[in-house]
XYZ file of C-alpha atoms in Angstrom:
720
model
C -3.482 -9.042 -28.799
C -4.909 -5.695 -27.876
C -8.556 -4.793 -26.576
C -10.351 -1.978 -27.980
C -12.487 -0.646 -24.975
C -14.731 2.280 -24.709
C -16.169 3.691 -21.302
C -19.611 4.050 -20.730
C -20.619 5.840 -17.426
C -23.556 4.285 -15.698
C -23.968 6.093 -12.113
C -22.797 7.286 -9.299
C -23.452 5.799 -5.587
C -21.739 7.270 -2.169
C -17.973 6.250 -1.265
C -17.218 2.724 -1.811
C -15.053 0.252 -0.408
C -13.180 -2.456 -1.697
C -15.150 -5.601 -2.941
C -18.778 -4.143 -2.635
C -19.795 -4.510 -6.694
C -20.742 -8.064 -7.829
C -22.645 -9.106 -10.865
C -25.269 -11.556 -10.739
C -25.173 -14.511 -12.843
C -27.146 -14.919 -15.740
C -30.775 -16.350 -15.832
C -30.262 -18.459 -18.649
C -27.172 -19.853 -20.442
C -27.605 -16.621 -22.777
C -25.712 -13.230 -23.456
C -28.316 -11.194 -22.209
C -27.399 -8.149 -20.121
C -26.849 -9.185 -16.234
C -27.811 -7.297 -13.142
C -25.244 -5.600 -10.788
C -25.382 -4.526 -7.265
C -23.347 -1.950 -5.525
C -23.249 -1.122 -1.941
C -21.622 2.331 -0.543
C -20.611 3.779 2.902
C -24.142 5.376 3.430
C -25.379 1.951 4.039
C -26.927 1.838 1.011
C -27.622 -1.190 -1.450
C -28.438 -0.574 -4.766
C -28.957 -3.203 -7.479
C -29.366 -2.246 -11.073
C -30.347 -3.616 -14.495
C -30.600 -3.355 -18.363
C -34.356 -2.807 -19.382
C -35.010 -1.574 -23.029
C -31.084 -0.282 -23.285
C -31.780 1.913 -20.541
C -30.042 1.308 -16.972
C -32.833 1.408 -14.024
C -32.762 0.419 -10.426
C -34.750 -2.152 -9.562
C -33.783 -1.868 -5.590
C -32.517 0.298 -3.220
C -32.074 -0.234 0.293
C -32.623 2.669 2.843
C -29.551 4.548 4.802
C -27.805 2.590 7.043
C -24.312 1.746 8.827
C -21.135 1.705 6.420
C -20.801 -1.298 4.126
C -17.574 -2.518 4.530
C -17.851 -6.213 1.774
C -20.832 -7.701 -0.560
C -20.279 -10.842 -1.988
C -22.250 -13.687 -3.775
C -23.554 -16.804 -2.345
C -25.544 -19.231 -3.184
C -25.490 -23.839 -2.427
C -22.893 -25.808 -3.545
C -23.293 -26.657 -7.129
C -25.897 -23.974 -7.396
C -25.784 -21.081 -8.927
C -24.756 -18.004 -6.921
C -27.421 -15.683 -6.780
C -27.944 -14.553 -3.100
C -26.132 -10.800 -2.093
C -24.212 -10.923 1.351
C -23.459 -7.572 2.714
C -20.986 -7.144 5.772
C -21.648 -3.752 7.903
C -20.281 -3.224 11.238
C -20.012 -6.688 12.832
C -23.494 -8.443 11.438
C -24.425 -9.624 8.046
C -27.460 -9.131 5.867
C -28.689 -11.697 3.000
C -30.794 -10.221 -0.213
C -32.108 -12.283 -3.289
C -31.840 -10.515 -6.228
C -34.962 -8.830 -6.232
C -33.986 -7.273 -2.888
C -35.619 -9.336 -0.393
C -34.343 -9.744 2.829
C -33.954 -13.228 4.140
C -31.097 -13.032 6.582
C -29.891 -10.777 9.478
C -27.080 -12.373 11.709
C -24.960 -10.600 13.871
C -21.782 -12.459 14.037
C -20.691 -10.856 17.630
C -17.436 -10.021 16.601
C -15.923 -7.055 18.723
C -14.381 -5.236 15.531
C -15.808 -4.442 12.114
C -15.884 -7.354 9.324
C -13.514 -6.411 7.224
C -13.520 -9.466 4.536
C -15.975 -11.779 4.012
C -16.801 -14.874 1.857
C -19.880 -17.384 1.826
C -19.687 -20.638 0.362
C -22.746 -22.436 0.685
C -23.572 -23.096 4.439
C -20.301 -21.455 5.447
C -19.514 -17.750 6.015
C -16.286 -16.786 7.117
C -15.624 -13.335 8.044
C -12.182 -11.742 9.261
C -12.090 -8.715 11.643
C -8.556 -7.008 12.081
C -6.694 -10.088 12.954
C -9.215 -12.955 13.773
C -11.079 -14.894 11.316
C -13.942 -17.041 12.353
C -16.153 -19.427 10.127
C -20.117 -20.185 10.526
C -21.736 -23.283 9.691
C -25.591 -22.132 9.224
C -24.674 -18.945 11.368
C -23.548 -21.037 14.179
C -19.601 -21.378 14.685
C -17.571 -23.502 13.099
C -13.991 -22.489 14.016
C -11.614 -19.591 13.973
C -8.163 -18.581 14.357
C -6.208 -15.442 15.675
C -3.467 -14.357 13.282
C -1.860 -11.761 15.188
C -1.700 -10.145 11.787
C -4.155 -8.286 10.051
C -6.034 -9.695 7.768
C -6.771 -8.144 3.970
C -9.061 -10.971 2.875
C -10.357 -14.365 3.014
C -11.860 -17.068 0.442
C -13.249 -20.645 1.070
C -12.307 -23.454 -1.009
C -14.567 -26.847 -0.611
C -12.424 -30.013 0.081
C -14.141 -33.783 0.251
C -17.346 -34.039 2.036
C -17.823 -31.147 4.275
C -14.291 -30.207 4.474
C -13.477 -26.463 4.148
C -10.254 -24.830 3.653
C -10.064 -21.130 3.883
C -7.204 -18.734 2.121
C -6.186 -16.176 4.643
C -4.186 -13.090 2.927
C -2.044 -11.436 6.068
C 0.120 -8.747 6.373
C 3.107 -10.195 7.462
C 3.367 -10.896 3.772
C 2.070 -14.539 4.068
C -1.000 -16.113 2.629
C -2.282 -19.277 5.281
C -4.065 -22.175 4.566
C -6.666 -23.177 7.708
C -8.448 -26.246 8.143
C -9.982 -26.479 11.054
C -8.427 -25.668 14.144
C -5.167 -27.448 13.220
C -1.935 -25.001 12.811
C -2.346 -23.494 9.098
C 0.205 -23.558 6.142
C 2.284 -20.639 5.840
C 3.402 -19.660 2.176
C 5.670 -16.694 2.124
C 5.706 -13.911 -0.768
C 7.853 -11.282 -1.590
C 5.305 -8.675 -0.332
C 1.974 -8.271 1.645
C -1.409 -9.857 -0.242
C -3.742 -7.784 -0.162
C -6.841 -9.323 -2.572
C -7.820 -12.921 -3.080
C -9.921 -13.833 -6.037
C -11.114 -17.347 -6.819
C -10.626 -18.436 -10.525
C -13.272 -18.423 -12.709
C -14.689 -19.416 -15.956
C -17.811 -17.856 -16.009
C -19.724 -19.082 -13.254
C -17.834 -22.127 -13.046
C -15.333 -21.174 -9.968
C -12.273 -23.193 -9.832
C -11.697 -25.578 -6.572
C -8.036 -25.274 -6.513
C -6.909 -22.238 -7.515
C -6.891 -18.384 -6.657
C -5.286 -15.210 -7.603
C -3.469 -13.243 -5.358
C -2.767 -9.954 -5.374
C -0.135 -7.963 -3.546
C 0.852 -4.641 -1.934
C 3.856 -4.220 -4.730
C 1.600 -4.520 -7.343
C 2.452 -8.209 -8.300
C -0.028 -10.984 -9.332
C 0.361 -14.841 -8.807
C -2.087 -17.556 -8.931
C -2.029 -19.913 -5.865
C -2.503 -23.584 -6.006
C -3.864 -26.097 -3.067
C -2.291 -29.181 -3.960
C -3.149 -32.655 -2.745
C -0.844 -32.355 0.967
C -3.209 -28.600 1.349
C -0.080 -26.758 0.916
C 0.041 -23.839 -1.626
C 1.881 -23.225 -4.265
C 2.631 -19.805 -6.349
C 3.024 -19.203 -9.844
C 3.763 -15.743 -10.349
C 1.680 -14.301 -13.479
C 2.859 -10.673 -13.098
C 6.656 -9.754 -11.639
C 6.734 -5.973 -12.177
C 5.990 -4.081 -9.392
C 3.535 -1.331 -9.691
C 0.681 0.055 -7.604
C -1.103 -2.056 -4.888
C -3.556 -4.154 -6.187
C -7.252 -3.616 -4.924
C -9.205 -6.045 -7.154
C -8.664 -8.874 -9.259
C -11.373 -10.965 -11.903
C -10.947 -13.408 -14.663
C -13.261 -13.408 -17.517
C -13.804 -13.707 -21.503
C -13.652 -10.652 -22.850
C -13.257 -12.069 -26.321
C -11.062 -14.741 -26.950
C -9.613 -16.383 -24.159
C -9.498 -16.044 -20.273
C -8.295 -12.957 -19.162
C -7.520 -11.359 -15.978
C -8.814 -8.027 -14.907
C -6.779 -5.960 -12.527
C -7.649 -2.841 -10.742
C -4.993 -0.741 -8.773
C -4.893 1.867 -6.151
C -3.543 4.518 -8.214
C -6.372 3.995 -10.431
C -5.064 1.796 -13.210
C -7.715 -0.942 -14.901
C -6.072 -3.520 -17.188
C -6.007 -6.359 -18.529
C -3.940 -9.058 -19.322
C -4.355 -12.392 -20.836
C -3.727 -15.369 -18.584
C -0.831 -17.664 -19.630
C -0.482 -20.770 -21.135
C 2.350 -23.214 -20.313
C 4.525 -21.900 -22.905
C 3.058 -18.075 -23.181
C 3.334 -15.767 -20.536
C 0.656 -12.905 -19.659
C 0.443 -9.795 -22.214
C -1.094 -6.588 -21.290
C -4.354 -6.128 -23.732
C -5.885 -2.958 -22.031
C -4.500 0.042 -19.444
C -7.215 2.789 -18.589
C -6.620 5.094 -15.731
C -9.661 6.338 -13.763
C -8.038 9.226 -12.086
C -9.000 7.500 -8.459
C -8.629 4.502 -6.932
C -10.466 1.615 -7.964
C -12.729 -0.016 -5.644
C -13.629 -3.108 -7.566
C -13.633 -4.615 -10.886
C -15.429 -7.988 -12.161
C -16.345 -8.596 -15.552
C -19.817 -9.505 -17.594
C -22.516 -8.355 -19.697
C -24.002 -4.910 -18.391
C -24.492 -2.415 -21.256
C -25.286 -4.151 -24.605
C -26.128 -8.466 -24.944
C -23.689 -10.540 -26.873
C -20.269 -7.719 -25.566
C -18.721 -8.333 -22.304
C -17.179 -5.491 -20.328
C -15.271 -4.568 -17.370
C -17.709 -2.825 -14.532
C -15.403 -0.735 -12.239
C -16.409 1.111 -9.299
C -13.989 3.722 -7.795
C -13.606 5.098 -4.686
C -15.971 8.009 -5.061
C -18.867 5.646 -6.230
C -18.213 5.960 -9.912
C -19.574 3.100 -11.709
C -18.623 2.981 -15.359
C -18.194 0.147 -17.808
C -15.149 -0.848 -20.109
C -17.324 -2.497 -23.364
C -16.304 -4.609 -26.252
C -19.502 -2.955 -27.854
C -18.037 0.098 -30.981
C -18.490 3.236 -29.726
C -22.272 4.379 -30.821
C -23.708 0.691 -31.163
C -27.252 0.567 -30.837
C -29.748 -2.205 -30.544
C -32.065 -2.468 -33.866
C -34.735 0.241 -33.007
C -33.153 2.346 -30.360
C -31.931 4.641 -32.175
C -35.106 6.619 -31.123
C -35.783 5.395 -27.651
C -32.140 6.994 -27.226
C -32.620 10.295 -28.772
C -35.722 10.583 -26.630
C -33.767 9.306 -23.641
C -31.215 11.929 -24.273
C -33.779 14.598 -24.217
C -35.023 13.831 -20.811
C -31.807 13.531 -19.353
C -31.193 17.369 -20.510
C -34.235 18.526 -19.189
C -33.535 16.824 -15.606
C -30.292 18.245 -15.831
C -31.570 21.789 -16.390
C -34.262 21.226 -13.697
C -31.562 19.883 -11.104
C -29.749 23.065 -12.136
C -32.867 25.790 -11.496
C -33.134 23.985 -7.841
C -29.366 24.348 -7.000
C -29.570 27.851 -7.911
C -32.250 28.538 -6.027
C -31.008 26.541 -2.652
C -27.779 28.797 -3.443
C -29.640 31.651 -1.531
C -30.473 29.771 1.138
C -27.245 29.133 4.116
C -26.695 25.618 5.308
C -27.450 24.668 9.066
C -24.094 25.760 11.090
C -24.461 23.215 13.290
C -24.776 20.714 10.755
C -21.634 18.349 10.630
C -20.154 18.062 7.030
C -17.979 15.002 7.069
C -15.177 14.766 4.548
C -14.833 11.199 3.847
C -10.948 10.817 2.720
C -8.629 7.985 1.885
C -4.975 8.384 2.610
C -2.169 5.936 2.848
C 1.477 6.200 3.229
C 3.915 3.421 2.118
C 7.604 3.408 2.312
C 9.334 2.393 -1.096
C 12.202 -0.098 -0.526
C 14.016 1.064 -3.468
C 14.736 4.435 -2.582
C 13.850 4.569 1.229
C 11.194 6.962 0.427
C 7.289 7.136 1.573
C 4.734 7.729 -1.273
C 1.641 9.260 0.667
C -1.581 9.345 -1.331
C -4.826 11.330 -0.319
C -7.937 11.063 -1.627
C -11.362 12.340 -1.639
C -14.701 11.638 -2.879
C -15.089 15.264 -4.266
C -12.302 17.575 -6.118
C -9.671 18.709 -3.986
C -8.648 22.385 -3.673
C -5.314 22.092 -1.572
C -3.620 20.103 0.775
C -1.630 21.787 3.357
C 1.373 19.609 5.163
C 2.739 20.445 8.225
C 5.817 18.694 10.199
C 7.157 18.914 13.700
C 10.208 16.366 12.385
C 12.589 17.435 9.760
C 11.081 15.257 6.250
C 12.073 16.372 2.604
C 9.183 16.462 0.375
C 10.246 14.901 -2.840
C 9.278 15.686 -6.712
C 6.724 13.050 -8.080
C 6.375 12.842 -11.800
C 2.704 11.980 -11.478
C 1.785 15.520 -8.883
C 0.694 18.327 -11.224
C -0.277 20.324 -8.215
C 1.587 23.356 -7.743
C 3.869 22.924 -4.305
C 4.563 26.555 -2.151
C 6.793 26.094 0.554
C 6.502 28.345 3.993
C 9.745 29.795 6.323
C 9.089 27.567 9.430
C 10.944 27.813 12.661
C 12.210 24.581 14.296
C 12.486 26.180 17.259
C 8.673 26.527 17.813
C 8.455 22.459 16.202
C 7.699 23.502 13.182
C 9.990 21.914 10.773
C 7.737 21.867 7.323
C 4.830 23.879 5.970
C 3.969 23.022 2.693
C 0.923 23.576 0.356
C 0.021 21.645 -2.705
C -2.781 23.435 -4.817
C -4.106 21.190 -6.999
C -5.680 21.582 -10.561
C -9.531 21.312 -11.242
C -11.044 17.916 -11.044
C -8.557 16.571 -9.445
C -9.844 13.533 -6.809
C -6.502 11.972 -5.549
C -2.582 13.142 -5.247
C 0.520 11.318 -4.452
C 3.245 13.069 -2.514
C 6.987 11.385 -2.031
C 8.595 12.276 1.263
C 11.630 10.803 3.170
C 11.992 10.769 6.848
C 15.537 11.073 8.915
C 15.952 8.091 11.593
C 16.303 8.985 15.139
C 13.565 12.050 14.673
C 10.470 10.657 15.357
C 7.063 13.295 14.642
C 3.876 13.486 13.749
C 2.930 14.542 9.912
C -0.373 16.395 9.591
C -2.198 16.791 6.791
C -5.411 19.478 6.256
C -7.319 18.423 2.676
C -10.027 21.095 1.442
C -11.939 20.107 -0.659
C -13.182 22.859 -3.830
C -16.817 22.283 -3.545
C -19.219 24.605 -1.419
C -19.343 24.715 1.054
C -15.664 24.640 1.811
C -14.606 21.757 4.181
C -11.302 20.630 5.580
C -10.424 17.295 6.925
C -7.248 16.727 9.465
C -5.070 13.371 9.292
C -2.520 12.652 11.654
C 0.184 10.084 10.252
C 2.811 9.011 12.780
C 6.657 8.988 11.805
C 8.852 6.754 13.590
C 12.022 6.789 14.929
C 13.215 3.930 12.881
C 10.962 4.863 9.952
C 13.460 3.549 7.175
C 13.625 -0.163 8.747
C 11.331 -2.604 6.973
C 10.117 -5.490 9.003
C 11.369 -9.250 8.255
C 9.786 -12.738 8.489
C 11.156 -15.293 10.609
C 11.880 -17.696 7.420
C 13.465 -14.717 5.313
C 17.340 -15.223 4.661
C 18.543 -11.560 6.551
C 22.419 -12.707 5.534
C 23.438 -10.932 8.489
C 26.867 -11.761 9.462
C 27.130 -9.020 12.238
C 28.956 -8.451 14.234
C 26.059 -7.018 16.700
C 25.888 -4.706 19.295
C 23.440 -5.557 22.160
C 20.868 -3.613 24.247
C 19.886 -5.499 27.163
C 16.750 -4.186 29.422
C 15.917 -5.677 32.432
C 12.364 -4.421 34.554
C 9.107 -5.147 35.805
C 7.622 -5.024 32.229
C 5.279 -7.306 30.955
C 5.425 -8.844 26.734
C 2.164 -7.094 26.132
C 3.947 -3.458 27.442
C 7.299 -4.108 25.500
C 5.279 -4.760 22.402
C 3.658 -1.650 22.370
C 7.047 0.810 23.361
C 8.380 -0.964 20.153
C 5.316 -0.010 18.174
C 6.173 3.731 18.987
C 9.867 3.270 17.441
C 9.212 0.696 14.397
C 6.855 0.497 11.558
C 4.841 -2.344 10.814
C 4.283 -3.862 14.035
C 1.978 -6.516 14.211
C -1.915 -6.412 16.417
C -0.383 -8.709 18.985
C 3.140 -10.186 20.182
C 3.803 -13.788 18.369
C 5.137 -15.654 21.468
C 6.925 -18.757 20.972
C 8.114 -20.734 24.227
C 7.411 -17.744 26.159
C 9.495 -14.994 24.116
C 8.667 -12.839 21.062
C 10.790 -11.836 18.114
C 10.455 -9.364 15.539
C 13.738 -9.113 12.771
C 14.152 -5.478 10.857
C 16.375 -4.448 7.932
C 17.408 -1.148 7.366
C 16.155 -0.061 3.778
C 18.993 2.108 3.385
C 21.865 0.840 4.900
C 20.866 -2.466 4.616
C 21.570 -3.143 8.706
C 19.924 -5.530 10.579
C 18.102 -5.309 14.043
C 16.616 -8.214 16.221
C 14.569 -8.027 18.915
C 13.661 -10.764 21.612
C 11.885 -9.610 24.489
C 9.757 -11.705 27.133
C 8.136 -11.045 30.479
C 10.839 -8.991 32.566
C 13.334 -8.902 30.428
C 14.560 -7.696 26.785
C 17.603 -8.013 23.822
C 18.289 -6.163 21.389
C 20.871 -6.902 18.630
C 21.922 -4.336 15.866
C 24.822 -4.253 13.269
C 24.227 -0.444 13.344
C 25.041 1.414 16.680
C 22.503 4.270 15.947
C 19.766 2.299 15.586
C 20.507 0.702 19.338
C 21.309 4.011 20.889
C 17.484 5.089 19.590
C 15.989 2.604 20.677
C 17.654 2.763 24.300
C 16.289 6.490 24.155
C 12.418 5.718 23.208
C 12.332 2.476 25.686
C 13.527 4.629 28.459
C 11.859 7.266 28.051
C 8.843 5.530 27.812
C 9.784 3.361 31.034
C 9.954 6.629 32.761
C 6.589 7.728 31.893
C 4.999 4.849 33.798
C 7.424 5.422 36.847
C 9.160 1.868 35.867
C 12.472 1.016 36.993
C 14.466 -0.263 34.062
C 18.374 -1.871 34.155
C 19.987 -0.750 30.865
C 23.020 -2.454 29.105
C 24.526 -1.395 26.508
C 27.653 -3.678 24.720
C 29.405 -2.103 22.098
C 30.839 -4.520 19.737
C 34.261 -3.103 17.896
C 33.699 -4.574 14.448
C 30.083 -3.162 14.356
C 31.565 -0.068 12.565
C 33.535 -1.561 10.278
C 30.382 -3.448 8.948
C 28.129 -0.341 8.552
C 30.714 1.467 7.184
C 31.318 -1.408 4.493
C 28.082 -1.038 3.858
C 27.935 2.653 3.269
C 31.100 3.520 1.634
C 30.265 1.355 -1.982
C 26.708 3.615 -2.391
C 29.255 6.832 -1.375
C 31.960 5.748 -4.327
C 29.455 5.328 -6.781
C 27.052 8.363 -5.434
C 30.503 10.686 -5.834
C 30.890 9.053 -9.424
C 27.572 10.360 -10.264
C 27.892 13.846 -9.236
C 30.973 14.060 -11.104
C 29.906 12.848 -14.166
C 26.691 15.271 -13.889
C 29.389 18.134 -13.615
C 31.020 16.713 -16.706
C 28.117 16.529 -18.752
C 27.119 20.139 -17.575
C 30.139 21.314 -18.444
C 30.007 19.895 -22.357
C 26.536 21.680 -22.152
C 27.886 25.112 -21.134
C 30.886 24.526 -23.626
C 28.746 23.360 -26.608
C 30.462 20.532 -27.039
C 27.679 17.978 -27.883
C 27.075 18.900 -31.320
C 29.951 16.261 -32.719
C 31.187 14.438 -29.835
C 32.912 12.035 -32.286
C 34.827 14.743 -33.496
C 35.829 17.285 -30.080
C 35.379 14.625 -27.941
C 37.296 11.738 -26.192
C 36.080 7.771 -26.024
C 35.019 8.269 -22.410
C 33.396 11.342 -22.931
C 31.187 9.922 -25.769
C 30.415 7.612 -23.588
C 28.944 10.066 -21.092
C 26.771 11.582 -23.539
C 24.894 8.696 -24.993
C 24.244 7.710 -21.560
C 23.281 11.197 -20.510
C 19.447 10.232 -19.982
C 20.430 7.425 -17.496
C 22.464 9.262 -15.809
C 20.381 12.040 -15.148
C 17.325 9.889 -13.908
C 19.301 8.734 -11.381
C 20.577 11.527 -10.254
C 16.825 12.709 -10.332
C 15.701 9.895 -7.923
C 17.560 11.356 -5.325
C 19.333 14.713 -5.744
C 21.245 14.948 -2.013
C 22.129 11.373 -2.007
C 25.852 12.483 -0.925
C 24.354 14.562 1.941
C 22.287 12.133 3.061
C 25.607 9.502 3.422
C 27.419 12.128 5.227
C 25.036 12.471 7.548
C 24.576 8.646 8.665
C 28.259 8.602 9.158
C 28.539 11.487 11.139
C 25.134 10.372 13.330
C 27.591 7.314 13.882
C 30.237 9.042 14.782
C 28.134 10.724 17.435
C 26.322 7.598 18.673
C 29.632 5.609 18.680
C 31.134 8.473 21.251
C 27.947 8.293 23.494
C 28.163 4.168 23.225
C 31.670 3.548 23.551
C 32.794 6.410 25.402
C 30.199 7.706 27.297
C 31.070 11.446 25.663
C 28.839 13.648 23.675
C 29.725 15.868 21.027
C 27.680 17.921 18.766
C 26.979 17.070 15.126
C 28.984 20.222 14.396
C 32.339 18.853 15.953
C 31.546 15.511 14.329
C 31.715 16.859 11.040
C 34.092 19.090 11.192
C 36.381 15.819 12.431
C 34.801 13.521 9.472
C 35.355 16.021 6.901
C 38.693 14.981 5.261
C 37.991 11.613 5.930
C 34.473 11.520 4.167
C 36.227 13.522 1.160
C 38.853 11.016 0.983
C 36.444 8.180 1.025
C 39.261 5.507 2.313
C 37.716 3.253 5.108
C 41.157 3.050 6.932
C 41.111 6.848 7.217
C 37.547 7.010 8.832
C 38.074 4.140 10.657
C 41.098 5.561 12.178
C 39.176 8.315 13.685
C 36.082 6.103 14.845
C 38.863 3.899 16.711
C 41.594 6.075 17.360
C 44.078 3.694 16.332
C 46.618 4.274 13.303
C 46.692 0.479 12.341
C 43.391 -0.378 11.022
C 43.391 -3.677 9.054
C 40.845 -3.084 6.175
C 38.201 -5.154 4.525
C 37.851 -5.562 0.769
C 34.740 -3.350 -0.253
C 32.423 -4.431 -3.304
C 31.589 -1.916 -5.448
C 27.721 -1.027 -5.121
C 25.175 1.047 -7.188
C 23.027 3.648 -5.776
């Protein structure tokens, strides 16, 4: 059953972080409007409430440090009506009327990124450290070594408390005291945790989890204190930024906020019925918080939404234009007053525009950006967001990157000529339309060529302001980190790179963070050794890194990966004047393994291009009007699937050239590692040209190995 919700704008505050809006529980068991609180980056806490049909500000704190999180707390079994805000490494507590009753310094080194309060217990996360306090005294802590995205507390028997941690290594950890946590692996990194609730009754064993790839699951804490996950939404999409449960009409609904500005309402599934989408709305900027309650009109629940730029609005179930009895005259008078206030504000702005701002006063532009790798097509999605309208975005790169088309991107792109000899490979300008706060761009890097992406964001508001963002592009940027209990399904053979020298685990870990993405905050050391496993999102080859004090071993199916790592690590050791003993052992069968993975995609890409050529030819000859009379069955089938074929081609128009380039680089690196001979890419391309056109594994292997008789394994066809 679909929902009919209408938007009601309430107020605007400063830039907000995730989880910085809460709704107070009602004073009584009635369906009257509830108060809500919003905190922003200006350090201001606002408490609003409806009075006589008008939103009124009941409390506003003085500006201060940036507020990262706001949660409700209270005694166990009682109504949660106390506000706790986290700023820096400190926590403050306020009553619902705005009276300060707690000021607590957690003594954490890093700023608090996630917080939860349950009775006398306060859980705070700072980067990769979890710490729990009871009555403002240390209770327990845990160093995960991975970035912590969120935390919730669940009560156990007696004074037992269970902490549920959302970690960046695609895991949810259950922590009980100082014992080792129980780990539940997820297909993507969890970003949000929200305890399932029905009204003001919070579950003791059920927690909603949202992931970076847009899935939503229900975590159930079982009797043996392990977690079980049931996926409610399995389709992937934009990152989940906020979750809540509330009864909007009939039954409990799941409220979802996403990074791309989407607000969605799904039914909570029963045993036999799965979740269904009831409502979707796009706010045009990332969602900071969604929470359910009654705000504007009594007896009409709604979804209270806060966006990144600080807009607070409701998606209400009340019919549009609904006014309570006797409110029509009051509403008309209020509108007239608002028009008068806006006119006065406009006059003030016109008068103040004659005065020049202080040139020494810094004007800081708040920018929210993120670059995420899409494993499906091995491309990056770069999103840039401002708290004001974007005028243009300038992108400059000192390494080759391909800018790809994005359906949701309505900006006009202009490419400028660049001179690679000056270290300038890409210079592009995105000119945005009016009232564009958020822009998404897609790009693809080339492995082996590290660099920095410089992004210059300019706002439309006067005076013009610009903010520079630097995003590193790693040498092995298309590799995705796997985990210890993941099945990499690797059969080898592996090329080996051994390094011996006077380096520590921390130094080697820091060097690897320059070459590989998503390297954890701290190395996970087991029996004196740290292990990292990566898989190429484009080819599918595996890289294993094992390192300890004084020695490191790298196993890679792709010799190109090993050569790239060797160059980077030896370069870093040379910078520090550190002697390294380097041993590289090449596996003869590794080339065959890589080609087995590439050639099926090469054949699929070639077939796709041939189909596109046939479709283009049919269009030129105007034979599409009566396909049954003019064409054979094969071409008729092509015309039926034309939309699907062209959409596949649109995802990666240069797929064939990319695959050819990978095989060419593989040959260049093979010659370096196997025969200690350097050849240019031009020479390698000329030598491989005929073999690549034949797409025959034996012919290509003959060039690599140099033998006329080469045994060839059976290839399995693959789609692009």
